[in-house]
CSV table of C-alpha atoms and ligand atoms in Angstrom, one decimal:
chain,number,residue,atom,x,y,z
A,422,MET,CA,-9.8,-20.8,4.8
A,423,LEU,CA,-6.9,-19.0,6.4
A,424,ILE,CA,-4.1,-21.2,7.9
A,425,LYS,CA,-2.8,-19.4,11.0
A,426,GLY,CA,0.9,-18.6,11.1
A,427,PRO,CA,3.0,-18.3,14.0
A,428,ALA,CA,2.5,-15.0,16.0
A,429,LEU,CA,6.1,-14.0,16.4
A,430,ILE,CA,7.5,-13.0,13.0
A,431,GLN,CA,9.7,-10.1,12.3
A,432,PRO,CA,10.2,-8.3,8.9
A,433,SER,CA,13.6,-9.8,8.8
A,434,GLU,CA,12.0,-13.5,9.0
A,435,ILE,CA,9.9,-13.1,5.8
A,436,THR,CA,9.9,-15.9,3.4
A,437,PRO,CA,13.2,-16.7,2.0
A,438,ARG,CA,13.3,-16.3,-1.9
A,439,ALA,CA,13.5,-19.9,-2.8
A,440,GLN,CA,10.5,-20.5,-0.8
A,441,PHE,CA,8.5,-17.8,-2.5
A,442,GLU,CA,9.5,-19.1,-5.9
A,443,ALA,CA,8.2,-22.4,-5.2
A,444,ARG,CA,5.0,-20.8,-4.3
A,445,ARG,CA,4.9,-18.6,-7.2
A,446,ARG,CA,5.2,-21.7,-9.4
A,447,LEU,CA,2.3,-23.0,-7.8
A,448,LEU,CA,0.4,-19.8,-8.3
A,449,ARG,CA,1.3,-19.8,-12.1
A,450,ALA,CA,0.0,-23.3,-12.3
A,451,GLY,CA,-3.3,-21.9,-11.1
A,452,ALA,CA,-3.1,-24.0,-8.2
A,453,ALA,CA,-3.5,-21.1,-5.6
A,454,SER,CA,-6.2,-18.7,-6.9
A,455,LEU,CA,-8.5,-18.5,-3.7
A,456,ALA,CA,-7.6,-21.8,-2.1
A,457,ALA,CA,-5.6,-21.7,0.9
A,458,TRP,CA,-2.2,-23.7,0.8
A,459,THR,CA,0.9,-23.9,2.8
A,460,LEU,CA,4.5,-24.5,2.1
A,461,ARG,CA,6.7,-26.0,4.6
A,462,ALA,CA,10.1,-24.6,5.1
A,463,ALA,CA,11.4,-28.1,4.2
A,464,GLY,CA,14.7,-27.5,1.8
A,465,ALA,CA,14.8,-23.9,2.5
A,466,GLN,CA,17.9,-22.3,4.2
A,467,GLU,CA,18.3,-22.6,8.0
A,468,GLY,CA,18.3,-19.5,10.2
A,469,PRO,CA,15.5,-17.3,11.4
A,470,ALA,CA,13.2,-18.1,8.3
A,471,ASP,CA,13.0,-21.6,9.5
A,472,THR,CA,10.8,-20.4,12.2
A,473,LEU,CA,8.1,-19.3,9.7
A,474,GLY,CA,6.7,-22.7,9.6
A,475,LEU,CA,3.4,-22.2,7.8
A,476,LEU,CA,2.5,-19.3,5.7
A,477,GLN,CA,-0.7,-18.1,4.7
A,478,GLU,CA,-2.3,-16.9,1.4
A,479,SER,CA,-5.0,-14.2,1.9
A,480,PRO,CA,-8.5,-15.1,0.5
A,481,PHE,CA,-8.4,-11.8,-1.4
A,482,SER,CA,-5.5,-12.9,-3.4
A,483,ILE,CA,-6.0,-13.0,-7.2
A,484,ALA,CA,-5.1,-15.7,-9.6
A,485,GLU,CA,-3.1,-13.5,-12.0
A,486,PRO,CA,0.6,-13.8,-12.3
A,487,PRO,CA,2.4,-11.2,-10.3
A,488,THR,CA,4.5,-8.5,-12.1
A,489,PRO,CA,8.2,-9.2,-12.1
A,490,LYS,CA,9.8,-8.1,-8.9
A,491,LYS,CA,12.4,-5.9,-11.0
A,492,ASP,CA,9.5,-3.8,-12.6
A,493,LEU,CA,8.0,-3.4,-9.2
A,494,THR,CA,11.4,-2.2,-7.6
A,495,SER,CA,12.8,-0.2,-10.7
A,496,TYR,CA,9.8,1.9,-11.6
A,497,ASN,CA,8.4,3.8,-8.6
A,498,ASN,CA,7.0,7.0,-7.4
A,499,PHE,CA,8.6,8.2,-4.4
A,500,TYR,CA,8.9,12.0,-5.0
A,501,GLU,CA,11.0,12.5,-1.7
A,502,PHE,CA,13.6,10.9,-3.9
A,503,GLY,CA,13.2,12.4,-7.1
A,504,SER,CA,10.6,12.7,-9.9
A,505,ASN,CA,11.9,10.1,-12.4
A,506,LYS,CA,10.5,6.6,-12.0
A,507,GLN,CA,14.0,5.4,-11.9
A,508,ASP,CA,15.0,7.7,-9.0
A,509,PRO,CA,13.6,6.0,-6.0
A,510,ALA,CA,15.7,2.8,-6.9
A,511,LEU,CA,18.8,4.9,-7.0
A,512,GLN,CA,18.3,7.1,-4.1
A,513,ALA,CA,16.1,5.5,-1.5
A,514,TYR,CA,19.1,3.7,-0.1
A,515,LYS,CA,19.6,6.9,2.1
A,516,LEU,CA,16.3,6.3,4.0
A,517,PRO,CA,17.2,5.1,7.5
A,518,THR,CA,14.8,2.3,7.9
A,519,ARG,CA,16.0,1.7,11.7
A,520,PRO,CA,15.3,2.7,14.4
A,521,TRP,CA,11.6,3.0,13.2
A,522,SER,CA,8.3,3.6,14.9
A,523,VAL,CA,4.7,4.3,13.9
A,524,ALA,CA,2.8,6.6,16.3
A,525,ILE,CA,-1.1,6.2,16.4
A,526,ASP,CA,-2.7,9.0,18.0
A,527,GLY,CA,-5.0,11.7,17.7
A,528,LEU,CA,-8.9,11.2,18.7
A,529,VAL,CA,-8.1,7.9,20.6
A,530,HIS,CA,-8.3,6.6,24.0
A,531,LYS,CA,-4.7,4.9,24.1
A,532,PRO,CA,-2.4,6.6,21.9
A,533,ARG,CA,0.6,4.3,21.3
A,534,ARG,CA,4.0,4.4,19.4
A,535,ILE,CA,4.7,0.8,17.9
A,536,ALA,CA,8.1,-0.1,17.1
A,537,ILE,CA,8.6,-1.8,13.8
A,538,GLU,CA,9.9,-4.9,15.5
A,539,ASN,CA,6.4,-5.1,17.5
A,540,LEU,CA,4.3,-4.2,14.9
A,541,LEU,CA,4.1,-7.6,13.2
A,542,ARG,CA,3.6,-9.4,16.6
A,543,LEU,CA,0.4,-7.8,16.6
A,544,ALA,CA,-1.1,-10.5,13.9
A,545,PRO,CA,0.1,-13.4,12.1
A,546,LEU,CA,1.8,-12.6,8.8
A,547,GLU,CA,-0.4,-13.0,5.7
A,548,GLU,CA,1.0,-12.9,2.3
A,549,ARG,CA,-1.3,-11.4,-0.1
A,550,ILE,CA,-1.4,-10.7,-3.7
A,551,TYR,CA,-3.2,-7.6,-5.1
A,552,ARG,CA,-3.8,-5.5,-8.1
A,553,LEU,CA,-2.4,-2.1,-7.4
A,554,ARG,CA,-3.1,0.6,-9.9
A,555,CYS,CA,-1.7,4.1,-10.4
A,556,VAL,CA,-3.3,7.0,-11.6
A,557,GLU,CA,-0.7,7.6,-14.2
A,558,GLY,CA,-2.0,4.6,-16.1
A,559,TRP,CA,0.2,1.6,-15.5
A,560,SER,CA,-0.8,-1.1,-13.1
A,561,MET,CA,0.7,-4.3,-11.6
A,562,VAL,CA,0.0,-7.3,-9.6
A,563,VAL,CA,2.0,-7.1,-6.4
A,564,PRO,CA,2.5,-10.0,-3.8
A,565,TRP,CA,2.5,-8.0,-0.6
A,566,VAL,CA,3.3,-9.2,2.7
A,567,GLY,CA,1.5,-7.4,5.2
A,568,ILE,CA,-1.4,-7.3,7.9
A,569,PRO,CA,-4.7,-5.6,7.9
A,570,LEU,CA,-4.3,-1.9,9.0
A,571,SER,CA,-7.4,-2.6,11.2
A,572,VAL,CA,-5.2,-4.6,13.5
A,573,LEU,CA,-3.1,-1.5,14.2
A,574,LEU,CA,-5.9,0.8,14.4
A,575,ARG,CA,-7.9,-1.4,17.0
A,576,GLN,CA,-5.0,-0.9,19.6
A,577,VAL,CA,-5.6,2.6,20.3
A,578,GLU,CA,-9.7,2.6,20.8
A,579,ALA,CA,-10.8,5.4,18.7
A,580,LEU,CA,-13.1,8.1,20.2
A,581,SER,CA,-16.6,8.3,18.7
A,582,SER,CA,-15.6,11.6,17.3
A,583,ALA,CA,-13.1,10.1,14.9
A,584,ARG,CA,-14.0,9.9,11.3
A,585,TYR,CA,-10.9,9.7,9.4
A,586,VAL,CA,-7.2,8.6,9.6
A,587,GLU,CA,-4.4,10.7,8.4
A,588,PHE,CA,-1.1,9.0,7.4
A,589,GLU,CA,2.1,10.9,7.6
A,590,SER,CA,5.3,9.7,5.8
A,591,PHE,CA,8.9,10.2,7.0
A,592,TYR,CA,10.6,13.1,6.1
A,593,GLU,CA,14.2,14.4,6.4
A,594,GLN,CA,15.4,17.3,4.5
A,595,LYS,CA,19.2,16.2,4.5
A,596,ILE,CA,18.6,13.2,2.4
A,597,MET,CA,15.1,14.0,0.5
A,598,SER,CA,13.7,16.7,-1.7
A,599,SER,CA,13.3,20.2,-0.2
A,600,PRO,CA,10.3,21.1,1.5
A,601,ILE,CA,8.4,22.2,-1.5
A,602,PHE,CA,9.0,20.1,-4.4
A,603,GLY,CA,7.1,21.0,-7.5
A,604,ARG,CA,3.8,21.8,-5.9
A,605,LEU,CA,4.0,18.8,-3.3
A,606,GLU,CA,5.0,19.6,0.4
A,607,TRP,CA,6.5,17.4,2.8
A,608,PRO,CA,5.8,15.3,4.8
A,609,TYR,CA,3.7,13.5,2.4
A,610,VAL,CA,0.1,13.2,3.9
A,611,GLU,CA,-2.6,10.8,2.9
A,612,GLY,CA,-5.9,9.8,4.5
A,613,LEU,CA,-8.8,7.5,4.3
A,614,ARG,CA,-12.4,7.6,5.9
A,615,LEU,CA,-12.3,5.3,9.0
A,616,ASP,CA,-14.5,2.5,7.4
A,617,GLU,CA,-12.2,2.4,4.4
A,618,ALA,CA,-9.2,2.2,6.8
A,619,MET,CA,-10.8,-0.8,8.7
A,620,HIS,CA,-11.6,-2.7,5.5
A,621,PRO,CA,-9.9,-5.8,5.3
A,622,LEU,CA,-8.4,-5.2,2.1
A,623,THR,CA,-6.6,-2.1,3.4
A,624,LEU,CA,-3.2,-3.2,4.4
A,625,VAL,CA,0.1,-2.1,6.2
A,626,ALA,CA,2.6,-3.7,4.0
A,627,VAL,CA,6.1,-4.7,5.3
A,628,GLY,CA,7.3,-6.8,2.4
A,629,LEU,CA,6.7,-7.8,-1.1
A,630,TYR,CA,7.7,-11.1,-3.0
A,631,GLY,CA,8.4,-12.7,0.4
A,632,GLU,CA,11.2,-10.3,1.2
A,633,VAL,CA,11.3,-7.2,3.3
A,634,LEU,CA,10.1,-4.3,1.6
A,635,PRO,CA,12.7,-2.6,-0.7
A,636,ASN,CA,13.2,1.3,0.4
A,637,GLN,CA,12.0,2.5,-2.9
A,638,ASN,CA,8.7,0.7,-2.1
A,639,GLY,CA,8.2,2.5,1.1
A,640,ALA,CA,10.3,0.6,3.7
A,641,PRO,CA,10.0,-0.2,6.4
A,642,VAL,CA,6.0,0.1,6.4
A,643,ARG,CA,3.7,1.5,4.0
A,644,ILE,CA,-0.2,1.4,3.4
A,645,VAL,CA,-1.7,-0.5,0.6
A,646,VAL,CA,-5.3,0.5,-0.6
A,647,PRO,CA,-5.7,-1.7,-3.7
A,648,TRP,CA,-9.0,-0.1,-4.9
A,649,LYS,CA,-7.7,3.2,-5.2
A,650,TYR,CA,-5.1,5.0,-7.2
A,651,GLY,CA,-1.5,4.3,-6.1
A,652,PHE,CA,-1.0,7.8,-4.3
A,653,LYS,CA,-3.4,7.0,-1.6
A,654,SER,CA,-0.9,4.2,-0.5
A,655,ALA,CA,1.4,6.4,1.7
A,656,LYS,CA,5.1,5.2,1.9
A,657,SER,CA,7.5,4.9,4.8
A,658,ILE,CA,4.8,6.2,7.4
A,659,VAL,CA,5.6,7.4,10.8
A,660,ARG,CA,2.2,8.6,12.1
A,661,ILE,CA,-1.5,7.5,11.9
A,662,ARG,CA,-3.6,10.1,13.4
A,663,PHE,CA,-7.4,9.8,13.9
A,664,VAL,CA,-9.2,13.0,13.0
A,665,GLU,CA,-12.8,14.4,12.8
A,666,GLU,CA,-12.2,16.4,9.5
A,667,GLN,CA,-11.4,15.0,6.2
A,668,PRO,CA,-7.5,15.3,6.0
A,669,LEU,CA,-6.2,17.6,3.4
A,670,THR,CA,-3.9,15.1,1.6
A,671,SER,CA,-0.6,16.2,-0.5
A,672,TRP,CA,-1.9,15.8,-3.9
A,673,ARG,CA,-5.3,17.5,-3.1
A,674,LYS,CA,-3.4,20.6,-1.6
A,675,ALA,CA,-1.1,20.8,-4.5
A,676,VAL,CA,-3.4,20.3,-7.4
A,677,PRO,CA,-7.1,20.3,-6.0
A,678,GLN,CA,-8.9,20.3,-9.5
A,679,ASP,CA,-7.1,17.0,-10.2
A,680,TYR,CA,-7.2,14.9,-7.1
A,681,GLY,CA,-10.1,13.8,-5.2
A,682,PHE,CA,-9.9,12.6,-1.6
A,683,TYR,CA,-11.6,9.4,-2.7
A,684,SER,CA,-9.6,8.6,-5.6
A,685,ASN,CA,-11.5,5.2,-6.1
A,686,VAL,CA,-10.4,3.5,-9.3
A,687,ASN,CA,-13.0,4.4,-11.9
A,688,PRO,CA,-12.8,4.0,-15.5
A,689,ASP,CA,-16.2,5.8,-16.1
A,690,LEU,CA,-14.9,9.2,-14.5
A,691,ILE,CA,-15.2,12.1,-16.6
A,692,HIS,CA,-11.9,13.7,-15.4
A,693,PRO,CA,-10.9,17.3,-16.4
A,694,HIS,CA,-7.3,16.5,-17.5
A,695,TRP,CA,-7.1,12.7,-18.1
A,696,ASN,CA,-8.9,9.5,-19.1
A,697,GLN,CA,-8.8,6.6,-16.6
A,698,ALA,CA,-10.6,4.1,-18.9
A,699,ARG,CA,-7.4,1.9,-19.7
A,700,GLU,CA,-4.3,0.9,-18.1
A,701,ARG,CA,-1.0,-0.6,-19.0
A,702,ARG,CA,0.3,-3.5,-16.9
A,703,LEU,CA,4.0,-3.2,-16.4
A,704,GLY,CA,5.7,-5.7,-18.6
A,705,GLU,CA,2.8,-5.9,-21.1
A,706,PHE,CA,2.4,-4.0,-24.4
A,707,ARG,CA,-1.4,-3.9,-25.0
A,708,LYS,CA,-3.4,-1.7,-22.8
A,709,ARG,CA,-6.4,-3.3,-20.9
A,710,ASP,CA,-9.8,-2.0,-19.6
A,711,THR,CA,-9.7,-0.6,-15.9
A,712,LEU,CA,-12.2,-2.2,-13.9
A,713,PRO,CA,-14.3,-0.2,-11.4
A,714,PHE,CA,-12.7,-0.2,-7.9
A,715,ASN,CA,-9.8,-2.0,-9.5
A,716,GLY,CA,-11.8,-5.2,-9.6
A,717,TYR,CA,-12.6,-5.2,-6.0
A,718,ALA,CA,-16.0,-3.8,-6.5
A,719,ASP,CA,-17.8,-6.7,-4.8
A,720,GLN,CA,-15.9,-6.2,-1.5
A,721,VAL,CA,-15.9,-2.4,-1.4
A,722,ALA,CA,-18.7,-0.6,-3.6
A,723,GLY,CA,-21.1,-0.9,-0.6
A,724,MET,CA,-19.1,1.7,1.2
A,725,TYR,CA,-19.9,4.3,-1.5
A,726,ALA,CA,-23.6,3.4,-1.9
A,727,GLY,CA,-25.6,6.5,-2.6
A,728,MET,CA,-22.5,8.7,-3.2
A,729,ASP,CA,-22.2,10.7,-6.3
A,730,LEU,CA,-18.9,9.2,-7.5
A,731,GLN,CA,-18.6,11.8,-10.3
A,732,ARG,CA,-18.6,14.6,-7.9
A,733,LEU,CA,-16.7,12.7,-5.0
A,734,PHE,CA,-13.9,11.4,-7.0
B,766,MTE,N1,5.6,9.2,1.1
B,766,MTE,C1,5.1,9.0,-0.4
B,766,MTE,N2,4.3,7.9,-0.5
B,766,MTE,C2,4.0,7.8,-1.8
B,766,MTE,C3,4.3,8.4,-2.8
B,766,MTE,C4,5.4,9.6,-2.5
B,766,MTE,O1,5.9,10.2,-3.5
B,766,MTE,N3,5.6,9.7,-1.3
B,766,MTE,N4,4.0,8.2,-4.2
B,766,MTE,C5,2.6,7.7,-4.3
B,766,MTE,C6,2.3,7.2,-5.8
B,766,MTE,S1,1.9,8.6,-6.9
B,766,MTE,C7,2.3,5.9,-6.1
B,766,MTE,S2,1.8,5.5,-7.7
B,766,MTE,C8,2.7,4.7,-5.1
B,766,MTE,C9,3.7,3.9,-6.0
B,766,MTE,O2,4.1,2.9,-5.1
B,766,MTE,P1,5.3,1.8,-5.7
B,766,MTE,O3,6.4,2.6,-6.1
B,766,MTE,O4,5.6,0.8,-4.6
B,766,MTE,O5,4.6,1.2,-7.0
B,766,MTE,O6,3.3,5.5,-4.0
B,766,MTE,C10,2.6,6.3,-3.3
B,766,MTE,N5,3.0,6.8,-2.0
B,767,MO,MO1,0.8,7.4,-8.6
């Protein structure tokens, strides 16, 4: 169902706003759901965006309306820029997003460093709408622009000993919180098992709402793992390392009793300190029931067959 887009797209060339709004109206009308559809640049502004031609909608996209952009960009966790949900929107302008590159190394045959400008040349852009939920209890539907992480990981030819990947976020003390912030240490570190990292629902995102990723959402490139709690989705990454042992992630290191490595969305988990059964979607009042694996169980539950998810949470 995918319609192939052009191979040469840069983050600066992501769908202009007007075009996206037209598409969103279609989404709202329920026309999109899982159907592939395209929108020509006709009537859109001139300039680089014209080269987009056709865009594509991920078959993983859900039909629910996206959370308003102002909510996605004004209520954030990005602790390098403070601990209030409003801080990242005010402080993350300090993040220097150019020049930027992502090193992919560790247990691989061909380590590489990929400049942000080249990152998206590796695959056609896909625009994807995902539900992403955070352990704090709020949830949202984000129209991410990104490519599957697997596209990047395949560039380096992993050694057979590699079993996990570790993500490292950008850190610079001059502009960010001090090296130990509360109990969190910088740089922020997250990780996935290799099969999770290769799953087509795991993205490297470079935009949202058809626009370049705002700094507070993890510019210029961040991970998105929609069936896990938000903290697994490392922002502003500079390194992806293939490793043999399960990475010691920032939150686990800081508060091991509360944070598991897997962190799959699980309403049934009996957690020592909080209940994960319900969530509030940004912009809504009434809480809704949280779905196992955030509603992506059909796609991802198989990866955890036979695992005790109460113990390996
Ligand atoms: N580098 C870094 N990445 C991070 C965080 C962070 O503090 N630093 N916070 C995480 C948490 S706790 C959440 S809930 C999500 C929030 O992403 P959003 O602001 O785009 O909604 O980012 C995750 N990625
Ligand atoms: Mo979070």
